[in-house]
Amino acid sequence: MTATVFGLLGAALVGIGLFGLLARPEPLLRILAFNLLGGGVFLVFGAVARRGAAAGLAADPVPQAIVLTGIVVAFAATTLAVALVLRLAEAEDRP
Amino acid sequence: MTLLLDAFTVAAVLAGLLFFVAGTAGLLRFPDTASRLHALTKADHLGLGLIVLGLAAQAESAGGVLRLFAVWALVLLSSAASGPILARLARRGGAGG
Amino acid sequence: MAEALGAAALLVLATVVAGLARVLRGPGIADRVMAAQLLGTGGIAVLLLLGAATGTPGLTDAALTLALLAAFATVALARGAPGEDGDPPA
Amino acid sequence: MTAGHLADLLIAAAILALALGVVLARQVFTAVALFVAFGLLMGFAWVRLEALDVALTEAAIGAGLSGLLLLGAARRLARTGAPVDEKPPRRAQVVAIGIACATVTAALGAAILALPDPAPSLAPMVVASLPALDLGNPVTGVLMGFRALDTLLEAAVLALAVIGIWALTPNRAWGGAPGWTQPRATEGPLALLARLLPPFGIVVAAHVLWVGADAPGGKFQAAAILAAMWLLPWMAGLAAPPPTGAAWLRAAVAVGPLAFILAGFGGLLLEGAFLAYAPGAAKATILAVEVVLTGSIAVALALLVLGPAVAR
């Protein structure tokens, strides 16, 4: 039940993130929306991990470890995107 | 003895809950920012403090008690520090959208 | 005892979620930051109660991390708010 | 319906409301504040999904470091203006986008409801192999043992991201200090917090790293806490970030992945496979690599938040 609820929430977040990414013109909001999308994908992984409870573990540790790496890599990508947006803004600012 | 400790835990956690409920109610219902800040600090200091006290009575090791009180100390410190910053922010009336 | 503490965790969670309305509604920046702070404190209480209810010491560590980062995030929000006199004149 | 299921629904509804709030926010600052709250609640979701390691990471990175990064960016953009003046899409376009996104969600939701039962799981294999590594935390076992190559590449990705961000430095600022100057807060609440919190934080980070072998925790969580503690005095204006030209800083970013690669070649030499650990020495090797990696990742994370050097 828990896995299904958060799996479906993950699916909803993917849609919401995608919508923000496509429908909002502000670059920073697009980066936020992209992070929502990523959070949704991670939740789907988390749901799959929870369903894979076996051998005395409450969840499959392999998808969990992948999500852990994913969060850190997504953060690195976000910082790079933010730096690009800021640099672009500076460049446009100059006559 | 265990019964007495359990009773203490229940009483303290219940009292802590009361402060959390009151703090949230204040945050939602009070008309202006300053009084909302007032409500919030109560929940922070007392609500969490009472819950920590109650749980400390149940902790099995000294390390567990230490970590519980470390959490409380951290929250007290951060809310003491952020309170004035928030008040300044509220006074300037930064309008959000 | 475990059930009682679990129920207490649920109740605090409910108040935290109710407090979200203030983050969503604002209207001022201070209101949003304040509500986010209550969210942090409430979250810490939920984790502590749940940790005691289920006997998971890892949850207390999570609460400790959250307490540190909540302090950090509040300062970041307060300092990063538009109008906060942080920048030298451009 | 048990209390746990009620909690699930509460958390899920709150996350959904916050996500919608972020996407529909009128002001960027509002969106960022909502996003910080979103990260916090995602932490709860991970607790409910029995993924405490992930919950710790999400709380540290999602709510803490991301918040600081995005707020700083929002404030700077408010001053310079958005880089590209793009027109918002027309109403018909928005409706079309909405329908397309709803379709994606529906397809993904159907896939989740159609997942096989019983679910396939690698948990028995992990549990069976864990004693060889002498670790108690299966997630750490996967990260440092069975999928160590992923973790190595991830450490490399962080170093590459730092290089990528530094590559955006304007010519005249090259080698200078990153981040923009903060007003000095010598006294008052902020200075107090910036002085008192880091010692606390360093102890907590060491604890989180140490218990990571057997309980939820580990290098990423510890590194995120350390990075936040390093950034705090800078936020209060008590300390200036180091210049990006400093050799020690560059060495600190590189030493983590290098140590990991070195351990990998050690395995190749002694055991005949890259990243293989010698029996009996597995835990010691893993811990040594983790300690070095933690420092390296912490420096990289802080530098990522600070951004490229600025001309002064």
XYZ file of C-alpha atoms in Angstrom:
594
model
C 0.000 0.000 0.000
C 2.771 2.444 0.971
C 4.742 1.539 -2.146
C 1.686 2.045 -4.378
C 0.805 5.443 -2.846
C 4.299 6.837 -3.302
C 4.737 5.177 -6.687
C 1.596 6.928 -7.949
C 2.799 10.167 -6.317
C 6.046 9.728 -8.257
C 4.056 9.395 -11.491
C 2.139 12.585 -10.645
C 5.362 14.468 -9.871
C 6.819 13.463 -13.243
C 3.777 14.986 -14.957
C 3.832 18.142 -12.816
C 7.563 18.613 -13.330
C 7.251 18.100 -17.070
C 4.433 20.653 -17.195
C 6.492 23.261 -15.339
C 9.487 22.569 -17.552
C 7.474 23.174 -20.722
C 4.922 25.793 -19.684
C 6.956 28.225 -17.540
C 9.270 30.689 -19.275
C 11.417 31.576 -16.195
C 14.717 29.643 -16.359
C 15.010 29.163 -12.579
C 11.472 27.793 -12.360
C 12.325 25.363 -15.127
C 15.281 24.110 -13.089
C 12.966 23.665 -10.092
C 10.440 21.834 -12.266
C 13.185 19.565 -13.550
C 14.047 18.720 -9.952
C 10.387 17.872 -9.263
C 10.488 15.542 -12.259
C 13.644 13.924 -10.904
C 12.061 13.564 -7.463
C 9.158 11.740 -9.106
C 11.498 9.291 -10.838
C 13.325 8.692 -7.554
C 10.030 7.967 -5.802
C 9.152 5.369 -8.454
C 12.522 3.726 -7.731
C 11.744 3.927 -4.014
C 8.379 2.222 -4.558
C 10.037 -0.561 -6.552
C 12.648 -0.936 -3.791
C 9.969 -1.147 -1.094
C 8.089 -3.821 -3.046
C 11.313 -5.805 -3.252
C 11.441 -6.372 0.512
C 13.041 -9.775 1.053
C 15.629 -11.697 3.037
C 14.867 -9.809 6.234
C 15.391 -6.382 4.636
C 12.461 -3.956 4.546
C 13.396 -2.903 1.000
C 15.712 -3.839 -1.869
C 18.956 -1.922 -1.171
C 20.104 -1.787 -4.822
C 17.487 0.705 -6.125
C 17.922 2.661 -2.880
C 21.657 3.014 -3.478
C 20.943 4.094 -7.066
C 18.539 6.787 -5.801
C 21.176 7.978 -3.343
C 23.698 8.418 -6.158
C 20.966 9.960 -8.280
C 20.161 12.658 -5.726
C 23.799 13.743 -5.533
C 24.254 13.726 -9.324
C 20.971 15.647 -9.775
C 22.274 18.235 -7.320
C 25.521 18.581 -9.300
C 23.512 19.006 -12.510
C 21.303 21.631 -10.819
C 24.301 23.675 -9.689
C 25.735 23.564 -13.206
C 22.404 24.651 -14.707
C 22.092 27.509 -12.210
C 25.645 28.664 -12.966
C 24.873 28.606 -16.701
C 21.685 30.657 -16.231
C 23.492 33.233 -14.083
C 26.363 33.518 -16.570
C 23.900 33.909 -19.429
C 22.085 36.649 -17.515
C 25.368 38.480 -16.964
C 26.269 38.193 -20.642
C 22.871 39.541 -21.749
C 23.152 42.337 -19.240
C 26.239 43.765 -20.892
C 25.585 46.044 -23.862
C 9.082 2.355 38.256
C 8.486 1.576 34.593
C 4.861 2.521 35.073
C 5.866 5.846 36.581
C 8.282 6.532 33.695
C 5.607 5.574 31.171
C 3.125 7.900 32.836
C 5.689 10.702 32.728
C 6.351 10.062 29.027
C 2.657 10.097 28.171
C 2.063 13.306 30.127
C 5.077 15.109 28.671
C 4.405 14.022 25.063
C 0.743 14.991 25.410
C 1.703 18.427 26.709
C 4.205 18.766 23.859
C 1.518 17.846 21.341
C -0.716 20.532 22.804
C 1.953 23.143 22.116
C 2.411 21.933 18.564
C -1.318 22.072 17.889
C -1.529 25.511 19.487
C 1.510 26.748 17.561
C 0.084 25.614 14.243
C -3.332 27.036 15.078
C -1.664 30.341 15.882
C 0.332 30.255 12.675
C -2.850 29.716 10.709
C -5.304 31.919 12.583
C -3.415 34.896 14.058
C -3.981 38.055 12.065
C -0.453 39.499 11.735
C 3.101 38.291 11.307
C 4.414 39.388 14.711
C 1.843 37.405 16.658
C 2.414 34.439 14.354
C 6.118 34.603 15.215
C 5.134 34.590 18.886
C 3.035 31.446 18.361
C 5.811 29.742 16.453
C 8.504 30.235 19.079
C 6.285 28.636 21.701
C 5.855 25.518 19.639
C 9.571 25.408 18.896
C 10.824 25.801 22.427
C 8.235 24.068 24.540
C 6.563 21.598 22.219
C 9.767 19.919 21.135
C 11.301 20.310 24.597
C 8.455 18.471 26.282
C 8.520 15.693 23.695
C 12.298 15.348 24.150
C 11.851 15.158 27.929
C 9.163 12.528 27.573
C 11.202 10.422 25.164
C 14.358 10.742 27.266
C 12.536 8.827 30.016
C 12.162 5.934 27.551
C 15.696 5.986 26.152
C 17.712 2.826 26.721
C 21.217 4.290 26.724
C 22.972 7.443 27.847
C 23.940 8.046 24.216
C 20.284 8.074 23.231
C 19.489 10.685 25.878
C 22.478 12.745 24.767
C 21.353 12.725 21.132
C 17.807 13.693 22.109
C 19.028 16.702 24.054
C 21.483 17.606 21.290
C 18.532 17.828 18.904
C 16.689 20.098 21.303
C 19.748 22.301 21.865
C 20.214 22.682 18.121
C 16.600 23.700 17.583
C 16.743 26.185 20.469
C 19.925 27.688 19.092
C 18.645 28.007 15.559
C 15.286 29.433 16.537
C 16.979 31.908 18.902
C 19.162 33.003 16.008
C 16.530 33.090 13.314
C 13.815 34.780 15.414
C 15.327 38.294 15.216
C 16.194 37.804 11.520
C 12.582 36.857 10.846
C 11.266 39.747 12.904
C 13.424 42.161 10.898
C 12.167 40.604 7.698
C 8.567 40.937 8.881
C 9.008 44.555 9.996
C 10.344 45.546 6.623
C 7.172 43.953 5.337
C 8.718 42.056 2.457
C 5.678 41.433 0.314
C 5.558 38.040 -1.296
C 3.284 36.867 -4.029
C 3.610 2.584 24.558
C 4.723 2.107 20.948
C 1.177 2.641 19.629
C 0.730 5.782 21.726
C 4.001 7.271 20.453
C 3.108 6.320 16.881
C -0.246 8.065 17.247
C 1.535 11.122 18.660
C 3.858 11.118 15.615
C 0.817 11.023 13.326
C -0.790 13.949 15.167
C 2.339 16.107 14.904
C 2.569 15.171 11.216
C -1.018 16.351 10.780
C -0.263 19.727 12.415
C 2.845 20.083 10.235
C 0.816 19.424 7.095
C -1.791 21.937 8.266
C 0.990 24.477 8.746
C 1.867 24.005 5.078
C -1.177 26.087 4.250
C 0.782 29.080 5.571
C 3.778 28.262 3.371
C 1.467 28.085 0.374
C -0.624 31.156 1.243
C 2.018 33.512 2.603
C 1.282 36.378 2.204
C 4.596 37.851 3.394
C 8.028 36.341 2.962
C 8.496 36.175 6.742
C 5.298 34.113 7.008
C 6.550 31.571 4.519
C 9.962 31.283 6.151
C 8.360 30.971 9.577
C 6.005 28.240 8.425
C 8.938 26.423 6.834
C 10.728 26.626 10.175
C 7.755 25.155 12.033
C 7.751 22.436 9.385
C 11.356 21.676 10.294
C 10.721 21.593 14.044
C 7.585 19.508 13.602
C 9.463 17.180 11.290
C 12.141 16.696 13.932
C 9.455 15.874 16.512
C 7.838 13.365 14.113
C 11.162 11.618 13.501
C 11.993 11.467 17.227
C 8.555 10.096 18.136
C 8.644 7.572 15.313
C 12.163 6.524 16.270
C 11.042 5.863 19.850
C 7.867 4.101 18.691
C 9.665 1.718 16.311
C 12.945 1.473 18.212
C 15.015 2.715 15.249
C 18.043 4.726 16.440
C 18.706 5.745 12.828
C 15.657 8.005 12.986
C 17.227 9.990 15.831
C 20.270 10.529 13.605
C 17.952 11.708 10.851
C 16.371 14.147 13.330
C 19.834 15.409 14.288
C 20.723 16.007 10.626
C 17.405 17.712 10.064
C 17.967 19.979 13.091
C 21.333 21.080 11.685
C 20.088 21.626 8.170
C 16.862 23.321 9.296
C 18.960 25.948 11.085
C 21.021 26.306 7.917
C 17.979 26.549 5.647
C 16.283 29.165 7.832
C 19.354 31.380 7.674
C 19.565 30.826 3.924
C 15.909 31.744 3.458
C 16.163 34.805 5.681
C 19.404 35.981 4.046
C 18.283 35.179 0.536
C 14.964 36.986 0.742
C 14.610 39.756 -1.824
C 15.319 43.127 -0.256
C 17.488 41.681 2.500
C 20.380 44.132 2.324
C 23.006 41.613 1.353
C 24.427 42.751 -1.941
C 26.791 45.602 -2.509
C 25.222 48.052 -4.948
C 25.789 46.651 -8.415
C -6.704 1.695 7.351
C -3.858 1.920 9.851
C -2.097 4.990 11.209
C 0.785 4.308 8.822
C -1.475 4.431 5.767
C -3.057 7.630 7.020
C 0.431 9.111 7.331
C 1.229 7.985 3.763
C -1.827 9.750 2.377
C -1.126 12.916 4.393
C 2.487 13.089 3.213
C 1.572 12.315 -0.401
C -1.165 14.982 -0.462
C 1.187 17.572 1.029
C 3.947 16.773 -1.494
C 1.440 17.000 -4.341
C 0.168 20.402 -3.139
C 3.713 21.751 -2.764
C 4.769 20.509 -6.213
C 1.757 22.215 -7.791
C 2.576 25.320 -5.758
C 6.151 25.376 -7.131
C 5.027 25.037 -10.742
C 2.242 27.627 -10.437
C 4.078 30.139 -8.192
C 3.960 33.747 -9.358
C 7.306 34.702 -7.776
C 10.557 32.789 -8.000
C 11.261 33.330 -4.289
C 7.927 31.744 -3.389
C 8.702 28.784 -5.634
C 12.064 28.286 -3.903
C 10.528 28.465 -0.399
C 7.959 25.876 -1.461
C 10.702 23.728 -2.969
C 12.588 23.677 0.349
C 9.422 22.491 2.105
C 8.993 19.935 -0.703
C 12.475 18.533 -0.024
C 11.667 18.215 3.667
C 8.479 16.251 3.014
C 10.256 14.022 0.499
C 12.435 13.069 3.456
C 9.288 11.797 5.244
C 8.279 9.863 2.138
C 11.673 8.118 2.177
C 11.237 7.254 5.861
C 7.894 5.647 5.038
C 9.511 3.761 2.134
C 12.047 2.264 4.594
C 14.885 4.167 2.917
C 16.503 5.998 5.835
C 19.791 6.466 3.982
C 17.942 8.274 1.220
C 15.917 10.291 3.746
C 19.118 11.602 5.328
C 20.528 12.566 1.923
C 17.299 14.242 0.843
C 17.081 16.268 4.075
C 20.688 17.432 3.746
C 20.867 18.095 0.002
C 17.254 18.611 -1.053
C 16.241 20.946 1.748
C 19.553 22.454 2.848
C 22.096 22.957 0.073
C 19.596 23.269 -2.809
C 17.698 25.935 -0.897
C 20.797 28.077 -0.436
C 21.870 27.635 -4.065
C 18.475 28.502 -5.548
C 17.856 31.459 -3.235
C 21.221 32.959 -4.117
C 20.426 32.489 -7.796
C 16.937 33.996 -7.440
C 18.382 37.066 -5.736
C 21.021 37.601 -8.395
C 18.539 37.135 -11.205
C 16.234 39.667 -9.552
C 19.062 42.176 -9.982
C 20.218 41.365 -13.500
C 16.869 40.293 -14.913
C 16.119 36.962 -16.557
C 18.668 35.946 -19.187
C 16.199 35.278 -21.979
C 13.009 37.239 -22.430
C 10.843 34.396 -23.457
C 7.137 34.928 -23.879
C 4.904 32.679 -21.795
C 3.126 30.091 -23.927
C -0.352 30.862 -25.233
C -3.409 29.420 -23.519
C -3.986 26.780 -26.188
C -0.360 25.678 -25.878
C -0.648 25.421 -22.090
C -3.730 23.245 -22.443
C -1.949 20.988 -24.964
C 1.098 20.704 -22.676
C -1.187 19.900 -19.740
C -2.926 17.106 -21.658
C 0.417 15.649 -22.793
C 1.824 15.699 -19.245
C -1.336 14.138 -17.817
C -0.948 11.350 -20.392
C 2.631 10.723 -19.272
C 1.497 10.563 -15.643
C -1.359 8.214 -16.498
C 0.955 5.871 -18.425
C 3.513 5.834 -15.620
C 0.783 5.298 -13.015
C -0.618 2.369 -15.020
C 2.876 0.873 -15.215
C 3.217 1.143 -11.423
C -0.138 -0.551 -10.863
C 0.916 -3.311 -13.278
C 4.220 -4.093 -11.515
C 4.721 -7.869 -11.131
C 3.764 -9.579 -7.893
C 5.825 -10.930 -6.161
C 8.316 -8.221 -7.034
C 11.790 -9.212 -8.212
C 14.433 -8.315 -5.641
C 18.193 -8.303 -5.316
C 17.948 -8.133 -1.525
C 18.726 -11.872 -0.932
C 21.897 -11.612 -3.036
C 23.007 -8.495 -1.152
C 22.334 -10.107 2.227
C 24.205 -13.258 1.180
C 27.283 -11.294 0.072
C 27.320 -8.696 2.864
C 29.407 -10.756 5.361
C 32.297 -10.726 2.862
C 32.503 -6.939 3.283
C 32.034 -7.021 7.059
C 29.417 -4.241 6.806
C 25.999 -4.076 8.485
C 24.340 -1.476 6.265
C 23.228 -3.079 2.972
C 23.053 0.285 1.160
C 26.672 1.074 2.056
C 27.540 -2.434 0.916
C 25.963 -1.779 -2.478
C 27.551 1.662 -2.791
C 31.074 0.659 -1.777
C 31.128 -3.030 -2.698
C 28.832 -4.463 -5.331
C 28.251 -1.278 -7.321
C 31.460 0.519 -6.341
C 32.127 1.544 -9.945
C 28.929 3.664 -9.908
C 30.063 5.408 -6.749
C 33.523 6.009 -8.199
C 32.008 7.548 -11.332
C 29.713 9.655 -9.185
C 32.658 11.090 -7.268
C 34.203 11.858 -10.649
C 30.955 13.533 -11.790
C 31.125 15.886 -8.796
C 34.713 16.853 -9.648
C 33.709 17.335 -13.300
C 30.778 19.532 -12.274
C 33.184 21.745 -10.305
C 35.389 22.009 -13.411
C 32.318 22.775 -15.524
C 31.214 25.562 -13.217
C 34.701 27.012 -12.992
C 34.855 26.990 -16.788
C 32.127 29.662 -16.704
C 34.420 32.097 -14.875
C 34.862 35.406 -16.719
C 38.461 35.908 -17.911
C 39.332 38.719 -15.559
C 38.076 36.813 -12.510
C 40.014 33.597 -13.177
C 41.564 32.184 -10.014
C 39.642 34.599 -7.769
C 37.293 33.800 -4.915
C 33.866 32.359 -5.732
C 30.551 33.706 -4.450
C 29.612 37.293 -3.858
C 30.547 39.227 -0.744
C 28.180 39.051 2.197
C 27.720 41.826 4.725
C 29.691 41.075 7.863
C 27.638 40.022 10.861
C 30.145 40.337 13.679
C 27.572 40.165 16.407
C 23.932 39.368 16.707
C 22.100 36.117 16.187
C 23.525 35.196 12.806
C 27.142 35.503 13.927
C 26.353 33.453 17.022
C 24.809 30.703 14.917
C 27.683 30.753 12.428
C 30.157 30.322 15.290
C 28.276 27.741 17.351
C 26.773 25.507 14.688
C 29.901 24.283 12.805
C 31.520 22.461 15.792
C 28.167 20.747 16.444
C 27.859 19.913 12.764
C 31.343 18.453 12.438
C 30.640 16.086 15.344
C 27.311 15.040 13.799
C 28.958 14.542 10.386
C 31.662 12.319 11.902
C 28.967 10.330 13.698
C 26.880 9.937 10.523
C 29.947 8.788 8.560
C 31.029 6.342 11.268
C 27.638 4.676 11.808
C 27.209 4.473 8.019
C 29.012 1.114 8.016
C 26.274 -0.568 10.040
C 23.300 1.820 10.213
C 21.746 4.461 7.949
C 24.325 7.126 7.142
C 27.485 7.390 5.111
C 29.750 9.646 3.156
C 27.239 11.603 1.088
C 25.179 12.566 4.115
C 28.268 13.454 6.148
C 29.741 15.412 3.238
C 26.537 17.423 2.757
C 26.500 18.342 6.462
C 30.188 19.326 6.345
C 29.615 21.453 3.233
C 26.720 23.255 4.937
C 28.843 23.922 8.021
C 31.635 25.302 5.849
C 29.213 27.600 4.018
C 27.662 28.965 7.211
C 30.508 31.328 8.284
C 30.622 32.534 4.691
C 26.887 33.287 4.738
C 27.392 35.327 7.893
C 30.289 37.194 6.302
C 32.696 35.934 8.970
C 34.957 34.161 6.511
C 35.686 34.561 2.821
C 35.604 31.593 0.461
C 39.098 30.524 -0.671
C 40.293 31.596 -4.144
C 39.633 28.999 -6.830
C 43.276 29.263 -7.889
C 44.458 27.769 -4.579
C 46.356 24.542 -5.187
C 45.152 22.911 -1.947
C 41.541 23.495 -2.942
C 41.996 21.814 -6.309
C 43.901 18.958 -4.683
C 41.093 18.515 -2.131
C 38.502 18.100 -4.913
C 40.661 15.582 -6.800
C 41.989 13.483 -3.910
C 38.713 11.613 -3.232
C 38.202 10.108 -6.698
C 41.974 9.498 -6.958
C 42.044 7.567 -3.676
C 39.097 5.501 -4.886
C 40.847 4.752 -8.208
C 44.018 3.864 -6.313
C 42.064 1.420 -4.136
C 40.594 0.009 -7.359
C 44.023 -0.627 -8.881
C 45.155 -2.100 -5.565
C 42.356 -4.632 -6.001
C 43.496 -5.298 -9.582
C 47.038 -5.959 -8.374
C 46.208 -8.078 -5.326
C 42.941 -9.770 -6.262
C 42.967 -9.648 -10.032
C 39.899 -7.430 -10.495
C 39.441 -3.652 -10.507
C 37.867 -2.509 -7.203
C 38.071 -5.984 -5.667
C 38.806 -5.881 -1.946
C 41.261 -8.248 -0.274
C 39.424 -10.656 2.051
C 39.670 -9.496 5.634
C 40.811 -6.016 4.627
C 37.527 -5.067 2.915
C 36.067 -3.018 5.759
C 39.327 -1.205 6.506
C 39.813 -0.321 2.824
C 36.203 0.829 2.453
C 36.375 3.003 5.570
C 39.672 4.585 4.498
C 38.297 5.390 1.036
C 35.066 6.707 2.576
C 36.893 9.103 4.925
C 38.936 10.603 2.068
C 35.876 10.719 -0.199
C 33.824 12.503 2.469
C 36.291 15.372 2.684
C 36.575 15.575 -1.076
C 32.809 15.481 -1.686
C 32.225 18.091 1.026
C 34.634 20.515 -0.653
C 33.119 19.781 -4.082
C 29.542 20.313 -2.828
C 30.445 23.622 -1.186
C 32.224 24.802 -4.353
C 29.217 23.799 -6.450
C 26.954 25.946 -4.268
C 29.391 28.882 -4.373
C 29.584 28.944 -8.177
C 32.330 30.408 -10.382
C 34.768 33.079 -9.246
C 33.493 36.637 -9.546
C 35.397 39.717 -10.617
C 35.876 42.195 -7.794
